Short mmCIF file of C-alpha atoms and ligand atoms in Angstrom, two decimals:
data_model
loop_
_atom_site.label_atom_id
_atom_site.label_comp_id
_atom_site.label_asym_id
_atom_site.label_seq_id
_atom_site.Cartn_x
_atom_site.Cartn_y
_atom_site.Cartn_z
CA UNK A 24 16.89 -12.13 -11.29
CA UNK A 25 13.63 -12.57 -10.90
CA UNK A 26 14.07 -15.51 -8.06
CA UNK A 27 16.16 -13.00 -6.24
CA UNK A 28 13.47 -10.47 -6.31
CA UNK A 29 10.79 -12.56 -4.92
CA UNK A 30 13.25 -13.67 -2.15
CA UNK A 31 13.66 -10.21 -1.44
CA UNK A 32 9.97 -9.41 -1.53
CA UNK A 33 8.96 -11.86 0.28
CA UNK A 34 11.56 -10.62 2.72
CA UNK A 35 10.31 -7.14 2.33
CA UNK A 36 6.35 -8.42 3.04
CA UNK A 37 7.52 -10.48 6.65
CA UNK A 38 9.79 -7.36 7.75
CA UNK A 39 6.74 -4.75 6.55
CA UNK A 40 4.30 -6.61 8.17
CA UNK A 41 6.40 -7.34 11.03
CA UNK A 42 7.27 -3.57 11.20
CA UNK A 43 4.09 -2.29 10.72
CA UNK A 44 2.24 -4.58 13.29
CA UNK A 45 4.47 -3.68 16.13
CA UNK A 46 3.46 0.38 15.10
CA UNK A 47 0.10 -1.00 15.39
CA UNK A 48 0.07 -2.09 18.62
CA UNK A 49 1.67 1.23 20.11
CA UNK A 50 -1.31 3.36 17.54
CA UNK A 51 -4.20 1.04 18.08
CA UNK A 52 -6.90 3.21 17.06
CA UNK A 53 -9.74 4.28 18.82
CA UNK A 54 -12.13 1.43 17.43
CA UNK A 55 -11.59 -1.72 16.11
CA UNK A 56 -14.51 -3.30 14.23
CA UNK A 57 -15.56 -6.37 15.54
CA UNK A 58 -16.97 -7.38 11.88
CA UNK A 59 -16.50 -5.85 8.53
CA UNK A 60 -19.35 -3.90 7.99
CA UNK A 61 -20.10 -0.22 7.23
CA UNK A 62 -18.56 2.18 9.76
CA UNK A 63 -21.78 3.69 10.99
CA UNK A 64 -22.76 0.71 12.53
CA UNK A 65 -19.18 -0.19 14.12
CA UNK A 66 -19.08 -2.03 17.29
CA UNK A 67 -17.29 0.43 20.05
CA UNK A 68 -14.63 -1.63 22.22
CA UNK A 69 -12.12 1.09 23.57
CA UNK A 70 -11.04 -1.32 26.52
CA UNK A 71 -10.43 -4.65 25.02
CA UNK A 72 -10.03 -5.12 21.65
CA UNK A 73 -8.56 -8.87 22.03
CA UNK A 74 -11.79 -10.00 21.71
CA UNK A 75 -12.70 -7.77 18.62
CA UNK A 76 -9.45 -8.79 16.72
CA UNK A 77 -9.61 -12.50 17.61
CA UNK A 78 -13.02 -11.99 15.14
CA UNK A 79 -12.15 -10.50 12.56
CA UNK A 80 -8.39 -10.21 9.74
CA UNK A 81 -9.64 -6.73 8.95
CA UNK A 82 -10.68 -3.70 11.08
CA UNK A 83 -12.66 -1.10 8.82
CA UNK A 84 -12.36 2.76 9.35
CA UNK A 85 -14.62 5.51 7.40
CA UNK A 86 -11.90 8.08 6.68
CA UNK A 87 -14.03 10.18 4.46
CA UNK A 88 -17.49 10.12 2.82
CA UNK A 89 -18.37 6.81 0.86
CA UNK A 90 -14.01 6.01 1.62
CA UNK A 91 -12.70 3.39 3.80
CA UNK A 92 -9.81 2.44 4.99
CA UNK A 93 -9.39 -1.23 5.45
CA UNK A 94 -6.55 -2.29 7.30
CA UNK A 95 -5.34 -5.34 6.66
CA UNK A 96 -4.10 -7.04 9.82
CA UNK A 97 -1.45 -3.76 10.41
CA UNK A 98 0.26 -5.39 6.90
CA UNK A 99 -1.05 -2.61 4.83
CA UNK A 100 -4.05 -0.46 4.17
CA UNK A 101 -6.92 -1.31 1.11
CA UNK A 102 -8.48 0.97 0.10
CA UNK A 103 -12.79 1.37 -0.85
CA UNK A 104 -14.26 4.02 -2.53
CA UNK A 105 -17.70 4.45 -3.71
CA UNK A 106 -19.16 6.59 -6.65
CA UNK A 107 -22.79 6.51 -7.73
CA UNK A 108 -21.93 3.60 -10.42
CA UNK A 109 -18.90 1.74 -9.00
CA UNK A 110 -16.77 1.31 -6.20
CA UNK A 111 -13.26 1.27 -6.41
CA UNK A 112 -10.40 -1.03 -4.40
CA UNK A 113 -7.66 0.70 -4.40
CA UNK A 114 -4.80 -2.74 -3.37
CA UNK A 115 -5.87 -5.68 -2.04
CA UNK A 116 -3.92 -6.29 0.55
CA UNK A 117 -1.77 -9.71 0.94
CA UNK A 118 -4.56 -11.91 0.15
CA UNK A 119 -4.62 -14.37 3.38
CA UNK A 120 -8.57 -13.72 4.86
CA UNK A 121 -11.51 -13.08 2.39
CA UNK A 122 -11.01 -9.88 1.43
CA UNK A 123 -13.87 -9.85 -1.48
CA UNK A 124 -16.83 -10.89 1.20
CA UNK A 125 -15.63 -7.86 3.44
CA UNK A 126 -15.93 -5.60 0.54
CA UNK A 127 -19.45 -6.67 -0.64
CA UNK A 128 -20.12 -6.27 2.79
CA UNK A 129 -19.46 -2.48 2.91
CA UNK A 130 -20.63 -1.66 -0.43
CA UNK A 131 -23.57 -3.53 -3.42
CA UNK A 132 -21.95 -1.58 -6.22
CA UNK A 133 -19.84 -3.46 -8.81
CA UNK A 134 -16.28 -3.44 -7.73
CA UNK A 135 -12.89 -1.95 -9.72
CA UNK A 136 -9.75 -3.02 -8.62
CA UNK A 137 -6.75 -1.24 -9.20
CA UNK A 138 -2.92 -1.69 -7.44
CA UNK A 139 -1.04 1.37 -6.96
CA UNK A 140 1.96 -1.26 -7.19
CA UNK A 141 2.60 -4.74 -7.40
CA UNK A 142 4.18 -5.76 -4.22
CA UNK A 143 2.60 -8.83 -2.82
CA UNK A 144 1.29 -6.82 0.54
CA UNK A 145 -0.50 -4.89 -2.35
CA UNK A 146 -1.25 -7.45 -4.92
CA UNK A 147 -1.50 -10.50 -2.81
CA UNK A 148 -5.56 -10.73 -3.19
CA UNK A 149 -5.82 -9.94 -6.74
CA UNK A 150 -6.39 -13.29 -7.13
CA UNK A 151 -10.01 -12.66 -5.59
CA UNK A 152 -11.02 -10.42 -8.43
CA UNK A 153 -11.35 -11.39 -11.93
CA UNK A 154 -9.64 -8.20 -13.40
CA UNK A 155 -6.96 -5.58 -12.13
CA UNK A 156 -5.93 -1.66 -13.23
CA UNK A 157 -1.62 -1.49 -12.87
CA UNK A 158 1.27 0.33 -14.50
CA UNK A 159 2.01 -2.20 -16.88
CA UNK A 160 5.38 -1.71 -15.40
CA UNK A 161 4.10 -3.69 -12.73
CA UNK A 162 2.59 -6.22 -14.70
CA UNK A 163 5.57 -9.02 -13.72
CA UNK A 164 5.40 -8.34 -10.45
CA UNK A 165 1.85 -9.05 -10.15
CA UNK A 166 2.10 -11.77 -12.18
CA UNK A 167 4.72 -13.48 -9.98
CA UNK A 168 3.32 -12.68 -7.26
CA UNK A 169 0.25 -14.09 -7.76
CA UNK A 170 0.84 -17.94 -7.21
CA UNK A 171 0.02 -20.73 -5.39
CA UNK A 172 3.28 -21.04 -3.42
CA UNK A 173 3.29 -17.21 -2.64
CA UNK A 174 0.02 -17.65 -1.17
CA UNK A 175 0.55 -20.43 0.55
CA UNK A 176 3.70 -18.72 2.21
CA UNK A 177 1.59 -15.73 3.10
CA UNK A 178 -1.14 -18.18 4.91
CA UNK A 179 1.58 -19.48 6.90
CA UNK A 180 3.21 -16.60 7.76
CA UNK A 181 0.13 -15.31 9.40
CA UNK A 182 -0.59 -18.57 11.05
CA UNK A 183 2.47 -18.35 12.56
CA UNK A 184 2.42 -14.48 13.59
CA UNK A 185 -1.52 -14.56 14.40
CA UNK A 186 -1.93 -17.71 15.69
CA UNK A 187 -5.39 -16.94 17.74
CA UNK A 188 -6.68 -15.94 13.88
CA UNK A 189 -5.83 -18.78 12.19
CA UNK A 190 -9.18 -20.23 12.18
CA UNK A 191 -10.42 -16.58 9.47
CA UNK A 192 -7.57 -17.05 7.42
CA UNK A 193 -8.69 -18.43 3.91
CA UNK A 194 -8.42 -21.66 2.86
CA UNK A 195 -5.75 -22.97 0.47
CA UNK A 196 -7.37 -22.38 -2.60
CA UNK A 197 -7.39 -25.41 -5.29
CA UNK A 198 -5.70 -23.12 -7.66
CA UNK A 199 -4.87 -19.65 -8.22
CA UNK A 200 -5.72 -17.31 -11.35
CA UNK A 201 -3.97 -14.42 -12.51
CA UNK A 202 -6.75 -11.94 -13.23
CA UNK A 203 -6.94 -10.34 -16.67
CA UNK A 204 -4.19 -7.39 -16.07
CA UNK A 205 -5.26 -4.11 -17.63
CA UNK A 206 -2.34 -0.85 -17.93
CA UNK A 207 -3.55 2.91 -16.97
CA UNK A 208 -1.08 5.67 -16.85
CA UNK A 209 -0.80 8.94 -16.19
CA UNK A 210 -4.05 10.84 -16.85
CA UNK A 211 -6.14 7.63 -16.62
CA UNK A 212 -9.32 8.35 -14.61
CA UNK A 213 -11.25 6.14 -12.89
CA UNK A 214 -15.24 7.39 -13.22
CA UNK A 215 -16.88 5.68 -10.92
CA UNK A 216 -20.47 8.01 -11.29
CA UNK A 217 -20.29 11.73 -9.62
CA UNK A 218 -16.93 10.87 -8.41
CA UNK A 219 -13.63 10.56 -10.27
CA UNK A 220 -9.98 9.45 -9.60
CA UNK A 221 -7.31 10.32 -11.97
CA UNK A 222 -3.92 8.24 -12.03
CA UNK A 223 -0.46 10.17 -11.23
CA UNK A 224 2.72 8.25 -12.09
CA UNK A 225 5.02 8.08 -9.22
CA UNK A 226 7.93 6.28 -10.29
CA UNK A 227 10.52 5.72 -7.28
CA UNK A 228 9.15 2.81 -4.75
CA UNK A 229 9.12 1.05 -7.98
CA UNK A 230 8.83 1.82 -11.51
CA UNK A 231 5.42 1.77 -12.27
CA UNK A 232 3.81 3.25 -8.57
CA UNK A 233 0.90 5.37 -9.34
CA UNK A 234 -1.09 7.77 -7.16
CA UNK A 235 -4.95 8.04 -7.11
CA UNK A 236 -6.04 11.87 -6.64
CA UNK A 237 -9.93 12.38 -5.95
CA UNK A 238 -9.93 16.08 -6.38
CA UNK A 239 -13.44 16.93 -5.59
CA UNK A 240 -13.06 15.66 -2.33
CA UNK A 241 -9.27 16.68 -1.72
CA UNK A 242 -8.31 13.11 -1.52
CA UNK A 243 -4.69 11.64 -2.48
CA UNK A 244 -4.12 7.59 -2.11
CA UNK A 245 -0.51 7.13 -2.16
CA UNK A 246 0.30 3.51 -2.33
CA UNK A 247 3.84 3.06 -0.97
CA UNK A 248 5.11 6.42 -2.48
CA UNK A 249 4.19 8.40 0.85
CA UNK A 250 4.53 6.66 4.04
CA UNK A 251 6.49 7.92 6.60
CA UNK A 252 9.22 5.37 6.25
CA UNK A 253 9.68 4.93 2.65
CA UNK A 254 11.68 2.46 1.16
CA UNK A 255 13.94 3.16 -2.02
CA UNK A 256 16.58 0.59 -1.82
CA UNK A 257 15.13 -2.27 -3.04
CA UNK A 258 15.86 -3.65 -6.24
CA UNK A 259 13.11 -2.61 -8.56
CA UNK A 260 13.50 1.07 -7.11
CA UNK A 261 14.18 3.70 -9.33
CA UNK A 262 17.17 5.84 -8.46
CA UNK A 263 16.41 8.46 -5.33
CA UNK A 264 16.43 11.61 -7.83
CA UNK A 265 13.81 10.43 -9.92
CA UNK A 266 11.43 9.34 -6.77
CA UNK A 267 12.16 13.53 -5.95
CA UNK A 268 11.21 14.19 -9.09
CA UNK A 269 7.61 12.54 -8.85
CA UNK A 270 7.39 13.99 -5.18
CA UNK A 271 7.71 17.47 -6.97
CA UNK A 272 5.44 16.72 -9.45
CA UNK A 273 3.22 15.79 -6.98
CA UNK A 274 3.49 19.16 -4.75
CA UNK A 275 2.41 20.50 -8.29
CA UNK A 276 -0.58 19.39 -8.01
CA UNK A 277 -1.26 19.86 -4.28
CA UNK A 278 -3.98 22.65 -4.31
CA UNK A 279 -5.71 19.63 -5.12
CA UNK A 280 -6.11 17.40 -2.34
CA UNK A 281 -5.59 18.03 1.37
CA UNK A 282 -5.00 14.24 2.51
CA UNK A 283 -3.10 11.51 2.24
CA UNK A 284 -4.17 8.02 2.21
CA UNK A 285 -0.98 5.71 2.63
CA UNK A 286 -0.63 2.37 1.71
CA UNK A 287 1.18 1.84 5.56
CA UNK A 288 0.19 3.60 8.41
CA UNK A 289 -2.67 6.64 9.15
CA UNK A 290 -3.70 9.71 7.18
CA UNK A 291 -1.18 12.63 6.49
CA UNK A 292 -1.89 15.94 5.57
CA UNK A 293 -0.65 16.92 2.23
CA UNK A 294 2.12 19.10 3.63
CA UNK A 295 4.03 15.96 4.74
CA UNK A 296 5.40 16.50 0.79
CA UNK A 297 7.32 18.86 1.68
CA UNK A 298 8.91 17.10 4.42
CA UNK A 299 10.03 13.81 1.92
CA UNK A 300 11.16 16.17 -0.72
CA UNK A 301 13.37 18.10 2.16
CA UNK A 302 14.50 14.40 3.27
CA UNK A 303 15.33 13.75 -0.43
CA UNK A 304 16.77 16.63 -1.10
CA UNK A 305 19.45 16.18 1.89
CA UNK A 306 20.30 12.80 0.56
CA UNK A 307 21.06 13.51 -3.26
CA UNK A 308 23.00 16.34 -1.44
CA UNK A 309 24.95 14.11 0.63
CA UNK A 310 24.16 16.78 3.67
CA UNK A 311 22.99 13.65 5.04
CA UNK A 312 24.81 10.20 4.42
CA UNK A 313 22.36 8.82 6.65
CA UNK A 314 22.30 6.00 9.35
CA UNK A 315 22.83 2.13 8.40
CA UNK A 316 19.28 1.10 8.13
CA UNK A 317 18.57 -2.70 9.51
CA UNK A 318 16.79 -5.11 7.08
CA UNK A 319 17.52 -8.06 4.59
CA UNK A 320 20.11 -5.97 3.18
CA UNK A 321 23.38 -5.02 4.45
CA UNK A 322 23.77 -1.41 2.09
CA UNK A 323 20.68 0.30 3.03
CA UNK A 324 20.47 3.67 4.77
CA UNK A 325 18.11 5.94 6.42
CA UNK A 326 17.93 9.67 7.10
CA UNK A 327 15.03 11.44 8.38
CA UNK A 328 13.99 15.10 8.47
CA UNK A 329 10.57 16.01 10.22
CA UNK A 330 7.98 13.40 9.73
CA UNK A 331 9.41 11.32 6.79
CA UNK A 332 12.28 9.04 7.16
CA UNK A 333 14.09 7.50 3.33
CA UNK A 334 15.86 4.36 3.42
CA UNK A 335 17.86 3.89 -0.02
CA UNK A 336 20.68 2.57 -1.53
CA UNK A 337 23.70 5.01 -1.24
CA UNK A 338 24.54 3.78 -4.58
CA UNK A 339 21.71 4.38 -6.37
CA UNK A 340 21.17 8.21 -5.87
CA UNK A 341 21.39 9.62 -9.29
CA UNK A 342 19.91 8.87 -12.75
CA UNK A 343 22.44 8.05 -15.03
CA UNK A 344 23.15 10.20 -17.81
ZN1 LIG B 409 5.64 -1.62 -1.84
#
């Protein structure tokens, strides 16, 4: 079982990336840092950024104040944000350049880390950090995950897809340690000193998926629960009625932030809810039976209303009862 699902993830981490880095190229943003440093001081290149990215894994975006949005290569989006105390990390990423010297670049505070899941695109540079907030749900995951061979695959996937940035990928390491793994749930907050971050259980992308909602500043980080391609078919998804279920919990509590902060892709507003619990909604009604949806496995499907597009398993709709 567990072989299986780290086939499958590993699967799911090439295809992501591969995905995601081909969006990247059509929604290159308006900068790209040439270093990773704080964003007041970013180098502007809006006509060649081949240069820039040939520099530099990760290109670093303010998205709000003391919050930024490190992207990780087009893989996936970390997460930094500071309080008067602490900073916290929300993912880190899949671990292949030095993702702890880019953060003590941006910020001198100590340093939380916390996974909204623990996919390896998520989880893959725990192993950079001596100890890590999860759903314990998500405990094995990270656990697997976070290995010497994974790693190594990781490295060499990204030699082989970024060839002209091989030379800022890490080093093979002489050994990898699991950090010390520590569970939050719902209502856990995160005080990190005149800022705070409760946790929101979002069970559906996989059992243990949290949320991180920084109400003062009207801030929701989503992990994988909100992008606008979600996926619900793998494995250690939870049927497609309970992932509805945490989306309308979540639209509970949406006079409380007015942004979302994905773990793929750009900012949403929060009304892009209501658009995945529509596309839900259609599914576990069968008005939609959705389109075959290409990827390591032959059963998914996808149907799409608005913004947000759901690719699940047609046979795992319903909770059983
Ligand atoms: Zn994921």
């Amino acid at each position: 079982m567990l072989v299986h699902v780290i086939r499958g993830l590993r699967r799911f981490a090439l295809c992501s990336c591969a995905m995601l880095l081909s969006l990247l190229l059509v929604q290159l943003p308006a900068y790209v840092r040439s270093e990773c440093a704080e964003a007041g001081h970013k180098t502007q290149i809006p006509k060649d950024t081949t240069s820039a990215q040939a520099q530099s894994w990760f290109s670093v975006h303010k998205v709000a104040d003391r919050v930024w949005r490190i992207d990780d290569h087009g893989g996936d989006n970390v997460y930094l944000v500071e309080g008067d105390d602490a900073a916290l990390l929300i993912d880190a990423g899949t671990g292949v350049a030095d993702l702890l010297t880019c953060v003590q670049s941006l910020t001198a505070l100590p340093v939380i880390l916390v996974n909204t899941h623990g996919h390896p695109d998520h989880s893959g540079g725990d192993f950079q950090f001596p100890e890590v907030y999860a759903h314990p749900a998500e405990f094995d995951a990270i656990t697997a995950f976070c290995s010497m061979q994974v790693h190594l695959d990781a490295i060499e996937r990204s030699q082989q897809e970024s060839p002209e940035l091989a030379h800022v990928l890490l080093d093979p390491p002489d050994s990898i340690t699991i950090p010390v793994l520590l569970p939050i749930r719902e209502g856990f907050v995160f005080n990190l000193g005149g800022r705070r971050l409760e946790v929101l259980e979002t069970p559906g992308h996989t059992r243990g998926s949290v949320c991180l909602l920084d109400s003062a500043n009207g801030l929701l980080f989503t992990g994988d629960n909100n992008n606008t391609v979600a996926w619900l078919f793998l494995e250690e998804c939870t049927p497609l009625e309970q992932y509805h279920q945490a989306l309308q919990r979540l639209k509970k509590r949406s006079g409380e932030f007015t942004v979302l902060l994905p773990g793929h892709g750009d900012p949403l507003d929060a009304g892009f809810i209501d658009e995945q619990i529509a596309c839900a909604q259609s599914i576990l009604s069968e008005a939609c039976t959705g389109e075959p949806y290409k990827t390591f496995v032959d059963y998914a499907r996808s149907c799409t209303y608005k913004r947000s597009t759901i690719a699940f398993n047609p046979e795992k709709l319903h909770i059983a009862r």
